[in-house]
Every structure is written in structure tokens, then in C-alpha cells.
Amino acid sequence: MLSRKVELYIYLMQIYKSAVSLVSYVSYPLMSANMCSSTAVQRIWRQADAVCFDVDSTVIQEEGMDELAKFCNKGDEVINLTKKAMTGKMTFEESLRMRLDIIRPTITQLRDFVRTKPPTLTPGIKRLIELLHDNHIPVYLISGGFKTIITPVAIQLNVPLENIFANRLKFYYTGEYAGFDENAPTSRSGGKAVVINMLKKQHGYNKLVLIGDGMTDLEACPPADAFIGYGGNVIREEVKAKSNWFVTDFNELIELYNQ
């Protein structure tokens, strides 16, 4: 009887050890992948062959649409919709259409806004883009904002105007607001991914990095090969939680790139 109990005990211990071994085998790669995810993004950053930036609250400190709304005395209504769009609580195209239907800027208002309310560059962005250019890394600006507003920013940063992918406002011959170009990929949810796919196919990039603050940026990876969440102007908690690498200062990117 005793020997049977010993045999049973040994048998159960063997089963237990096998189970523990199996759990360790399955869990270890998962844990390693999770722990190394930020390292993987950082490695791609140092080897990037193209870098795409969101513009509002990333390259510049403001949200361009919100600032335009304030200029047209429609600020409060529009800012709430912007927050919903950036956190993914409504589709981007819904938010864009609703905000523009509230603002309805005339062409004169838009020109006056661009002339009198230049956006503020985020600290470190000019130096970062200069570093990328010095290393012959192409830079693109991909935004759900408007090319008219972004063009002066690109000029300050020496980004070629053909490297801007953003929305275009339409006006009647009287100068009144007539809508926006709905064919532009950046006018709808998933549009940034469409642009990035196009760039990769056209140029053969295989280490394209996207940097931005919003859910529309996070959702564009893939096809981006790596995403870096940015919170130097505003921290969107969901983006921070889901980003493998999240920074609040462009100097972090500069320092790592120079290592």
C-alpha cells in the first residue's frame, strides 16, 4: 500500500513539474515581448528611413482647428468636439464635419487667421527635424488639419510642401465656406494609415516611424513600423497607455538618436 502511495506521489509530482514547465515556456516569450516592446521601438527609431509627424499638439503647441474656431468666435463649441475626436469617441469625419459646420470660416477669415495667429512650434521640434534632415531622413507632416494653416509651419521647418498631407477647405467664389475636400484620406478615420501605406509603396520605406499625440496617430501603426506617443503639449491617457514608447520631450528622441 505504501509503495503505491509513493508511486502515486511521484506520478503527480511529474505532472505538476510538466505543467509548471509548460506555463513557463508559454509565459516567458509573452513577458519578454512586452518588456522589450519599447526597446524595439527605440531600435527602429535609430534606424528610421522616414519619419512622419502629426502636427496639432505635436509639431505645434496648439490645435489648429480650435484656434481657428476661437478666431471666428466659435471656440467653446468646437473644443469639446476636438476632445471627442482625439480620444476616439466619434469618427474623425463626423467630428471634422460638425466642427466646420459650426465655424464656417470665410476665405478672408482664414487668410487673416494665418497672417495674424501663427502657430507656436513645440520646443525641440526644429532641432529634431534638422537632425533628421542632416542624416538624410525624409520628414512628412500628416494631419487632420488644413494645409493652408500647416504650410507656414512646414516652411519654418524646411519640410517640402509636397510632404504635407492634410485637408483642403473649399470656398464659393464669394469667399463663403463651401465645405472640405472629402476625397482627401486625412478627412476620415484611418486616413493617416492610407497615407503611410502610400508612402511605403512609393518609396520602399521599411522603418517608417510615426510620432503623434492622438488616437488617429496610434491607429496608423501598422502600417507605420513604429509609433512614438508624444505628450509634451497634452497627454491623452489612452494614447499613453497604449503606446510602447511615450515621450514628453523631443530631446529624448534627439539624445537616443545621437547615441
Coordinates of N, CA, C and O in Angstrom, one line a residue, residues 87-236:
T87 N -9.9 61.4 -28.7 CA -9.9 60.2 -27.8 C -10.7 59.1 -28.5 O -10.9 58.1 -27.9
G88 N -11.1 59.3 -29.7 CA -11.8 58.2 -30.5 C -13.2 58.0 -30.1 O -13.8 57.0 -30.4
K89 N -13.9 59.0 -29.5 CA -15.3 58.9 -29.1 C -16.3 59.2 -30.2 O -17.4 59.0 -30.0
M90 N -15.8 59.7 -31.3 CA -16.6 59.8 -32.5 C -15.6 59.6 -33.7 O -14.4 59.8 -33.6
T91 N -16.2 59.3 -34.8 CA -15.3 59.1 -36.0 C -14.7 60.5 -36.4 O -15.3 61.5 -36.1
F92 N -13.5 60.5 -37.0 CA -12.9 61.7 -37.3 C -13.7 62.5 -38.3 O -13.8 63.7 -38.1
E93 N -14.3 61.8 -39.3 CA -15.0 62.6 -40.3 C -16.3 63.2 -39.7 O -16.6 64.3 -40.1
E94 N -16.9 62.6 -38.7 CA -18.0 63.2 -38.0 C -17.6 64.4 -37.3 O -18.3 65.5 -37.4
S95 N -16.5 64.3 -36.6 CA -16.0 65.5 -35.8 C -15.6 66.6 -36.8 O -15.9 67.8 -36.5
L96 N -14.9 66.3 -37.9 CA -14.5 67.3 -38.8 C -15.7 68.1 -39.4 O -15.7 69.3 -39.4
R97 N -16.6 67.3 -39.9 CA -17.8 67.9 -40.5 C -18.6 68.8 -39.5 O -18.9 70.0 -39.8
M98 N -18.8 68.3 -38.3 CA -19.5 69.0 -37.3 C -18.8 70.3 -36.9 O -19.4 71.4 -36.7
R99 N -17.5 70.2 -36.7 CA -16.7 71.4 -36.3 C -16.7 72.5 -37.4 O -16.9 73.7 -37.1
L100 N -16.6 72.1 -38.6 CA -16.5 73.0 -39.7 C -17.9 73.6 -40.0 O -18.1 74.8 -40.3
D101 N -19.0 72.8 -39.7 CA -20.3 73.4 -39.9 C -20.6 74.4 -38.8 O -21.4 75.3 -39.0
I102 N -19.9 74.3 -37.7 CA -20.1 75.4 -36.6 C -19.2 76.6 -37.0 O -19.7 77.7 -36.9
I103 N -18.0 76.4 -37.4 CA -17.1 77.5 -37.7 C -17.5 78.3 -39.0 O -17.6 79.5 -39.0
R104 N -17.6 77.5 -40.1 CA -17.9 78.0 -41.4 C -17.1 79.3 -41.7 O -17.6 80.4 -41.9
P105 N -15.7 79.1 -41.7 CA -14.9 80.3 -41.9 C -14.9 80.8 -43.4 O -15.1 80.0 -44.3
T106 N -14.9 82.0 -43.6 CA -14.8 82.6 -44.9 C -13.3 82.6 -45.3 O -12.4 82.4 -44.5
I107 N -13.1 82.8 -46.6 CA -11.7 82.8 -47.1 C -10.9 83.9 -46.5 O -9.7 83.9 -46.2
T108 N -11.6 85.0 -46.3 CA -11.0 86.2 -45.7 C -10.6 85.9 -44.2 O -9.5 86.3 -43.8
Q109 N -11.5 85.3 -43.5 CA -11.2 84.9 -42.1 C -10.0 84.0 -42.0 O -9.1 84.1 -41.2
L110 N -9.9 83.0 -42.9 CA -8.8 82.1 -42.9 C -7.5 82.8 -43.2 O -6.5 82.5 -42.5
R111 N -7.5 83.7 -44.2 CA -6.3 84.4 -44.5 C -5.8 85.3 -43.4 O -4.6 85.3 -43.0
D112 N -6.8 85.9 -42.7 CA -6.4 86.8 -41.6 C -5.9 86.0 -40.4 O -5.0 86.4 -39.7
F113 N -6.5 84.8 -40.2 CA -6.0 83.9 -39.2 C -4.6 83.5 -39.4 O -3.8 83.6 -38.5
V114 N -4.3 83.0 -40.6 CA -2.9 82.6 -40.9 C -1.9 83.7 -40.7 O -0.8 83.5 -40.3
R115 N -2.3 84.9 -41.1 CA -1.4 86.1 -41.1 C -1.2 86.6 -39.7 O -0.1 87.0 -39.3
T116 N -2.2 86.6 -38.8 CA -2.2 87.2 -37.5 C -2.0 86.3 -36.3 O -1.6 86.7 -35.2
K117 N -2.2 85.0 -36.5 CA -2.2 84.0 -35.4 C -1.2 82.8 -35.8 O -1.7 81.7 -35.9
P118 N 0.0 83.1 -36.0 CA 0.9 82.0 -36.4 C 1.0 81.0 -35.2 O 1.1 81.4 -34.1
P119 N 1.1 79.7 -35.6 CA 1.2 78.7 -34.5 C 2.5 78.7 -33.8 O 3.5 79.2 -34.4
T120 N 2.6 78.1 -32.6 CA 3.8 78.1 -31.9 C 4.5 76.7 -32.0 O 3.9 75.7 -31.7
L121 N 5.7 76.7 -32.5 CA 6.4 75.4 -32.6 C 6.7 74.8 -31.2 O 7.0 75.5 -30.3
T122 N 6.5 73.5 -31.1 CA 6.8 72.8 -29.9 C 8.4 72.9 -29.6 O 9.1 72.7 -30.6
P123 N 8.8 73.1 -28.4 CA 10.2 73.2 -28.1 C 10.9 71.9 -28.5 O 10.4 70.8 -28.3
G124 N 12.0 72.0 -29.2 CA 12.8 70.9 -29.6 C 12.5 70.4 -31.0 O 13.3 69.6 -31.6
I125 N 11.3 70.7 -31.6 CA 10.9 70.1 -32.9 C 11.8 70.6 -34.0 O 12.2 69.8 -34.9
K126 N 12.2 71.9 -34.0 CA 13.1 72.4 -35.1 C 14.4 71.7 -35.1 O 14.9 71.2 -36.1
R127 N 15.0 71.5 -33.9 CA 16.3 70.8 -33.8 C 16.2 69.4 -34.2 O 17.1 68.8 -34.8
L128 N 15.1 68.7 -33.8 CA 14.9 67.3 -34.1 C 14.8 67.1 -35.6 O 15.4 66.2 -36.2
I129 N 14.0 68.0 -36.3 CA 13.8 67.8 -37.8 C 15.1 68.2 -38.5 O 15.5 67.5 -39.5
E130 N 15.9 69.1 -37.9 CA 17.2 69.4 -38.5 C 18.1 68.2 -38.4 O 18.9 67.9 -39.4
L131 N 18.1 67.5 -37.3 CA 18.9 66.3 -37.1 C 18.5 65.3 -38.1 O 19.4 64.6 -38.7
L132 N 17.2 65.1 -38.3 CA 16.8 64.1 -39.3 C 17.2 64.5 -40.7 O 17.7 63.6 -41.5
H133 N 17.1 65.7 -41.1 CA 17.5 66.2 -42.4 C 19.0 66.1 -42.6 O 19.5 65.7 -43.7
D134 N 19.8 66.3 -41.5 CA 21.2 66.2 -41.6 C 21.6 64.7 -41.9 O 22.7 64.5 -42.5
N135 N 20.8 63.8 -41.5 CA 21.0 62.4 -41.7 C 20.3 61.8 -42.9 O 20.1 60.6 -43.1
H136 N 19.8 62.8 -43.7 CA 19.1 62.5 -45.0 C 17.8 61.6 -44.8 O 17.5 60.7 -45.6
I137 N 17.1 61.8 -43.7 CA 15.9 61.1 -43.4 C 14.7 62.0 -43.8 O 14.6 63.1 -43.3
P138 N 13.9 61.6 -44.7 CA 12.8 62.4 -45.2 C 11.7 62.6 -44.1 O 11.5 61.6 -43.3
V139 N 11.2 63.8 -44.0 CA 10.2 64.1 -42.9 C 8.9 64.4 -43.6 O 8.8 65.2 -44.6
Y140 N 7.8 63.9 -43.1 CA 6.4 64.2 -43.6 C 5.5 64.7 -42.5 O 5.7 64.3 -41.3
L141 N 4.6 65.6 -42.8 CA 3.6 66.1 -41.9 C 2.3 65.6 -42.3 O 1.8 65.9 -43.4
I142 N 1.7 64.8 -41.5 CA 0.4 64.2 -41.8 C -0.6 64.6 -40.8 O -0.5 64.3 -39.6
S143 N -1.7 65.3 -41.2 CA -2.6 66.0 -40.3 C -4.0 66.0 -40.7 O -4.3 66.0 -41.9
G144 N -4.9 65.9 -39.7 CA -6.3 66.1 -40.0 C -6.7 67.6 -40.0 O -7.9 67.9 -40.1
G145 N -5.7 68.4 -39.9 CA -5.9 69.9 -40.0 C -5.9 70.3 -41.5 O -6.1 69.5 -42.4
F146 N -5.5 71.6 -41.7 CA -5.7 72.2 -43.0 C -4.3 72.6 -43.6 O -3.5 73.3 -42.9
K147 N -4.1 72.3 -44.8 CA -2.8 72.6 -45.5 C -2.5 74.1 -45.4 O -1.4 74.5 -45.3
T148 N -3.5 74.9 -45.6 CA -3.3 76.4 -45.5 C -2.7 76.8 -44.2 O -1.8 77.7 -44.2
I149 N -3.1 76.2 -43.1 CA -2.6 76.6 -41.8 C -1.2 75.9 -41.6 O -0.3 76.5 -40.9
I150 N -1.0 74.7 -42.1 CA 0.2 74.0 -41.9 C 1.4 74.4 -42.8 O 2.5 74.3 -42.4
T151 N 1.1 75.0 -43.9 CA 2.2 75.4 -44.9 C 3.2 76.3 -44.2 O 4.4 76.1 -44.4
P152 N 2.8 77.4 -43.5 CA 3.8 78.2 -42.8 C 4.7 77.4 -41.8 O 5.9 77.7 -41.7
V153 N 4.1 76.4 -41.2 CA 4.9 75.6 -40.2 C 5.9 74.8 -41.0 O 7.1 74.7 -40.6
A154 N 5.5 74.2 -42.1 CA 6.5 73.4 -43.0 C 7.6 74.3 -43.4 O 8.8 73.9 -43.5
I155 N 7.3 75.5 -43.8 CA 8.3 76.4 -44.3 C 9.3 76.7 -43.2 O 10.6 76.7 -43.4
Q156 N 8.9 77.0 -42.0 CA 9.8 77.2 -40.9 C 10.7 76.0 -40.6 O 11.9 76.2 -40.2
L157 N 10.2 74.8 -40.9 CA 11.0 73.6 -40.6 C 11.7 73.0 -41.8 O 12.3 71.9 -41.7
N158 N 11.6 73.7 -42.9 CA 12.2 73.3 -44.1 C 11.7 71.9 -44.6 O 12.5 71.1 -45.1
V159 N 10.5 71.6 -44.3 CA 9.8 70.4 -44.8 C 9.2 70.8 -46.2 O 8.5 71.7 -46.3
P160 N 9.5 70.0 -47.2 CA 9.0 70.3 -48.5 C 7.5 70.3 -48.5 O 6.8 69.5 -47.9
L161 N 6.9 71.3 -49.2 CA 5.4 71.4 -49.2 C 4.7 70.2 -49.8 O 3.6 69.8 -49.3
E162 N 5.4 69.4 -50.7 CA 4.8 68.2 -51.2 C 4.8 67.1 -50.2 O 4.2 66.0 -50.4
N163 N 5.5 67.3 -49.0 CA 5.5 66.3 -47.9 C 4.4 66.6 -46.9 O 4.4 66.0 -45.8
I164 N 3.5 67.5 -47.2 CA 2.3 67.8 -46.3 C 1.1 67.0 -46.8 O 0.8 67.1 -48.0
F165 N 0.5 66.3 -45.9 CA -0.7 65.5 -46.2 C -1.8 66.0 -45.2 O -1.7 65.7 -44.0
A166 N -2.7 66.8 -45.7 CA -3.7 67.5 -44.8 C -4.9 67.8 -45.6 O -5.0 67.5 -46.8
N167 N -5.9 68.4 -45.0 CA -7.2 68.7 -45.6 C -7.2 70.0 -46.3 O -6.4 70.9 -46.0
R168 N -8.1 70.1 -47.2 CA -8.3 71.3 -48.0 C -9.7 71.9 -47.9 O -10.6 71.2 -48.1
L169 N -9.8 73.1 -47.5 CA -11.1 73.8 -47.4 C -11.5 74.3 -48.8 O -10.7 74.6 -49.6
K170 N -12.8 74.3 -49.0 CA -13.4 74.8 -50.2 C -14.2 76.0 -50.0 O -14.9 76.1 -48.9
F171 N -14.2 77.0 -50.9 CA -15.0 78.2 -50.8 C -15.7 78.5 -52.1 O -15.3 78.2 -53.2
Y172 N -16.9 79.2 -52.0 CA -17.6 79.7 -53.1 C -16.8 80.9 -53.7 O -16.0 81.4 -53.0
Y173 N -17.2 81.3 -54.9 CA -16.5 82.4 -55.5 C -16.7 83.7 -54.7 O -15.9 84.7 -54.8
T174 N -17.7 83.7 -53.8 CA -18.0 84.9 -53.0 C -17.1 84.9 -51.8 O -17.0 85.9 -51.0
G175 N -16.3 83.8 -51.5 CA -15.5 83.7 -50.4 C -16.1 83.0 -49.2 O -15.5 82.8 -48.2
E176 N -17.4 82.6 -49.3 CA -18.1 81.9 -48.3 C -17.6 80.4 -48.2 O -17.2 79.8 -49.2
Y177 N -17.7 79.9 -47.0 CA -17.3 78.5 -46.8 C -18.2 77.5 -47.6 O -19.4 77.7 -47.6
A178 N -17.6 76.6 -48.3 CA -18.3 75.6 -49.2 C -18.1 74.2 -48.8 O -18.6 73.3 -49.5
G179 N -17.3 73.9 -47.8 CA -17.1 72.5 -47.4 C -15.6 72.2 -47.4 O -14.7 73.1 -47.4
F180 N -15.3 70.9 -47.4 CA -13.9 70.5 -47.5 C -13.8 69.3 -48.5 O -14.8 68.7 -48.9
D181 N -12.6 69.1 -48.9 CA -12.3 68.0 -49.9 C -12.5 66.7 -49.2 O -11.6 66.2 -48.4
E182 N -13.6 66.0 -49.5 CA -13.9 64.7 -48.8 C -13.1 63.6 -49.4 O -13.2 62.4 -48.9
N183 N -12.4 63.8 -50.5 CA -11.6 62.8 -51.1 C -10.2 62.7 -50.5 O -9.5 61.7 -50.7
A184 N -9.8 63.6 -49.7 CA -8.5 63.6 -49.0 C -8.6 62.5 -48.0 O -9.5 62.5 -47.1
P185 N -7.6 61.6 -48.0 CA -7.6 60.5 -47.0 C -7.6 61.0 -45.5 O -8.2 60.4 -44.6
T186 N -7.0 62.2 -45.3 CA -6.9 62.7 -43.9 C -8.2 63.3 -43.4 O -8.3 63.7 -42.3
S187 N -9.2 63.3 -44.3 CA -10.5 63.8 -43.8 C -11.4 62.7 -43.2 O -12.5 63.0 -42.7
R188 N -10.9 61.5 -43.0 CA -11.7 60.4 -42.5 C -10.8 59.5 -41.6 O -9.6 59.6 -41.6
S189 N -11.5 58.8 -40.7 CA -10.8 57.8 -39.9 C -10.0 56.8 -40.7 O -10.5 56.4 -41.7
G190 N -8.8 56.5 -40.2 CA -8.0 55.6 -40.9 C -7.2 56.3 -42.0 O -6.4 55.6 -42.7
G191 N -7.4 57.6 -42.2 CA -6.7 58.3 -43.3 C -5.2 58.3 -43.2 O -4.5 58.3 -44.2
K192 N -4.7 58.5 -42.0 CA -3.3 58.5 -41.8 C -2.6 57.2 -42.2 O -1.5 57.2 -42.8
A193 N -3.3 56.1 -42.0 CA -2.8 54.8 -42.4 C -2.7 54.7 -43.9 O -1.8 54.1 -44.5
V194 N -3.7 55.3 -44.6 CA -3.8 55.2 -46.0 C -2.6 56.0 -46.6 O -1.9 55.5 -47.5
V195 N -2.3 57.2 -46.0 CA -1.1 58.0 -46.5 C 0.2 57.2 -46.2 O 1.1 57.2 -47.1
I196 N 0.3 56.6 -45.1 CA 1.6 55.9 -44.7 C 1.8 54.7 -45.7 O 2.9 54.4 -46.1
N197 N 0.7 54.0 -45.9 CA 0.8 52.9 -46.9 C 1.2 53.3 -48.2 O 2.1 52.7 -48.9
M198 N 0.7 54.4 -48.7 CA 1.1 55.0 -50.0 C 2.6 55.4 -50.0 O 3.3 55.1 -51.0
L199 N 3.0 56.0 -48.9 CA 4.4 56.4 -48.9 C 5.4 55.2 -48.9 O 6.4 55.2 -49.6
K200 N 5.0 54.2 -48.2 CA 5.8 53.0 -48.1 C 5.9 52.3 -49.5 O 6.9 51.8 -49.9
K201 N 4.8 52.3 -50.2 CA 4.7 51.6 -51.5 C 5.5 52.5 -52.5 O 6.2 51.9 -53.3
Q202 N 5.4 53.8 -52.4 CA 6.1 54.7 -53.4 C 7.6 54.7 -53.2 O 8.3 54.7 -54.2
H203 N 8.0 54.7 -51.9 CA 9.4 54.9 -51.7 C 10.2 53.7 -51.1 O 11.4 53.7 -50.9
G204 N 9.4 52.6 -50.8 CA 10.1 51.4 -50.3 C 10.5 51.5 -48.8 O 11.4 50.8 -48.4
Y205 N 10.0 52.5 -48.0 CA 10.4 52.6 -46.6 C 10.0 51.3 -45.9 O 8.9 50.7 -46.1
N206 N 10.9 50.8 -45.0 CA 10.6 49.6 -44.2 C 10.9 49.9 -42.7 O 10.7 49.0 -41.9
K207 N 11.2 51.1 -42.4 CA 11.4 51.5 -41.0 C 10.8 52.9 -40.8 O 11.5 53.8 -40.3
L208 N 9.6 53.0 -41.1 CA 8.9 54.3 -41.1 C 8.3 54.5 -39.7 O 7.6 53.7 -39.1
V209 N 8.7 55.7 -39.0 CA 8.2 56.0 -37.7 C 7.2 57.1 -37.7 O 7.4 58.1 -38.4
L210 N 6.1 56.9 -36.9 CA 5.1 57.9 -36.8 C 5.1 58.5 -35.4 O 5.1 57.7 -34.4
I211 N 5.0 59.8 -35.2 CA 5.1 60.4 -33.9 C 3.8 61.3 -33.8 O 3.5 62.1 -34.7
G212 N 3.0 61.1 -32.8 CA 1.8 61.9 -32.6 C 1.2 61.8 -31.2 O 1.6 61.0 -30.4
D213 N 0.2 62.6 -31.0 CA -0.4 62.7 -29.7 C -1.8 62.0 -29.6 O -2.3 61.8 -28.5
G214 N -2.4 61.7 -30.7 CA -3.8 61.3 -30.7 C -4.1 59.9 -31.1 O -3.2 59.1 -31.6
M215 N -5.3 59.4 -31.0 CA -5.7 58.1 -31.3 C -5.6 57.9 -32.8 O -5.3 56.8 -33.3
T216 N -5.9 58.9 -33.6 CA -5.8 58.7 -35.1 C -4.3 58.4 -35.5 O -4.1 57.8 -36.5
D217 N -3.4 58.9 -34.7 CA -2.0 58.6 -34.9 C -1.6 57.1 -34.5 O -1.1 56.3 -35.2
L218 N -2.0 56.8 -33.3 CA -1.8 55.4 -32.7 C -2.4 54.4 -33.6 O -1.8 53.3 -33.9
E219 N -3.6 54.6 -34.2 CA -4.2 53.7 -35.0 C -3.6 53.5 -36.4 O -3.9 52.5 -37.1
A220 N -2.6 54.3 -36.7 CA -1.9 54.2 -38.0 C -0.6 53.4 -37.9 O 0.2 53.3 -38.8
C221 N -0.5 52.6 -36.8 CA 0.6 51.7 -36.6 C 0.1 50.3 -36.3 O -0.4 50.1 -35.1
P222 N 0.2 49.3 -37.1 CA 0.6 49.4 -38.5 C -0.4 50.2 -39.4 O -1.5 50.4 -38.9
P223 N 0.0 50.6 -40.5 CA 1.2 50.3 -41.3 C 2.5 50.9 -40.9 O 3.6 50.5 -41.4
A224 N 2.5 52.0 -40.1 CA 3.8 52.5 -39.6 C 4.5 51.4 -38.9 O 3.9 50.6 -38.3
D225 N 5.8 51.4 -39.1 CA 6.6 50.3 -38.5 C 6.9 50.5 -37.0 O 7.2 49.6 -36.3
A226 N 6.7 51.8 -36.5 CA 6.8 52.1 -35.1 C 6.0 53.4 -34.8 O 6.0 54.3 -35.7
F227 N 5.4 53.4 -33.6 CA 4.7 54.6 -33.2 C 5.3 55.1 -31.9 O 5.5 54.3 -31.0
I228 N 5.6 56.4 -31.8 CA 6.0 57.1 -30.6 C 4.9 58.0 -30.2 O 4.6 59.0 -30.9
G229 N 4.4 57.8 -29.0 CA 3.4 58.7 -28.4 C 4.0 59.9 -27.9 O 5.1 59.8 -27.2
Y230 N 3.4 61.1 -28.2 CA 4.0 62.3 -27.7 C 3.0 63.1 -26.8 O 1.9 63.3 -27.1
G231 N 3.5 63.5 -25.6 CA 2.7 64.2 -24.7 C 3.2 65.5 -24.1 O 2.9 65.9 -23.0
G232 N 4.1 66.1 -24.9 CA 4.7 67.3 -24.4 C 3.8 68.5 -24.4 O 4.0 69.5 -23.6
N233 N 2.7 68.5 -25.1 CA 1.7 69.6 -25.1 C 0.4 69.2 -24.4 O -0.1 70.0 -23.6
V234 N 0.0 68.0 -24.6 CA -1.2 67.5 -23.9 C -1.0 65.9 -23.8 O -0.6 65.3 -24.8
I235 N -1.4 65.4 -22.7 CA -1.3 63.9 -22.5 C -2.7 63.4 -22.6 O -3.6 63.7 -21.8
R236 N -2.8 62.5 -23.6 CA -4.1 61.8 -23.8 C -3.9 60.4 -23.2 O -3.1 59.6 -23.7

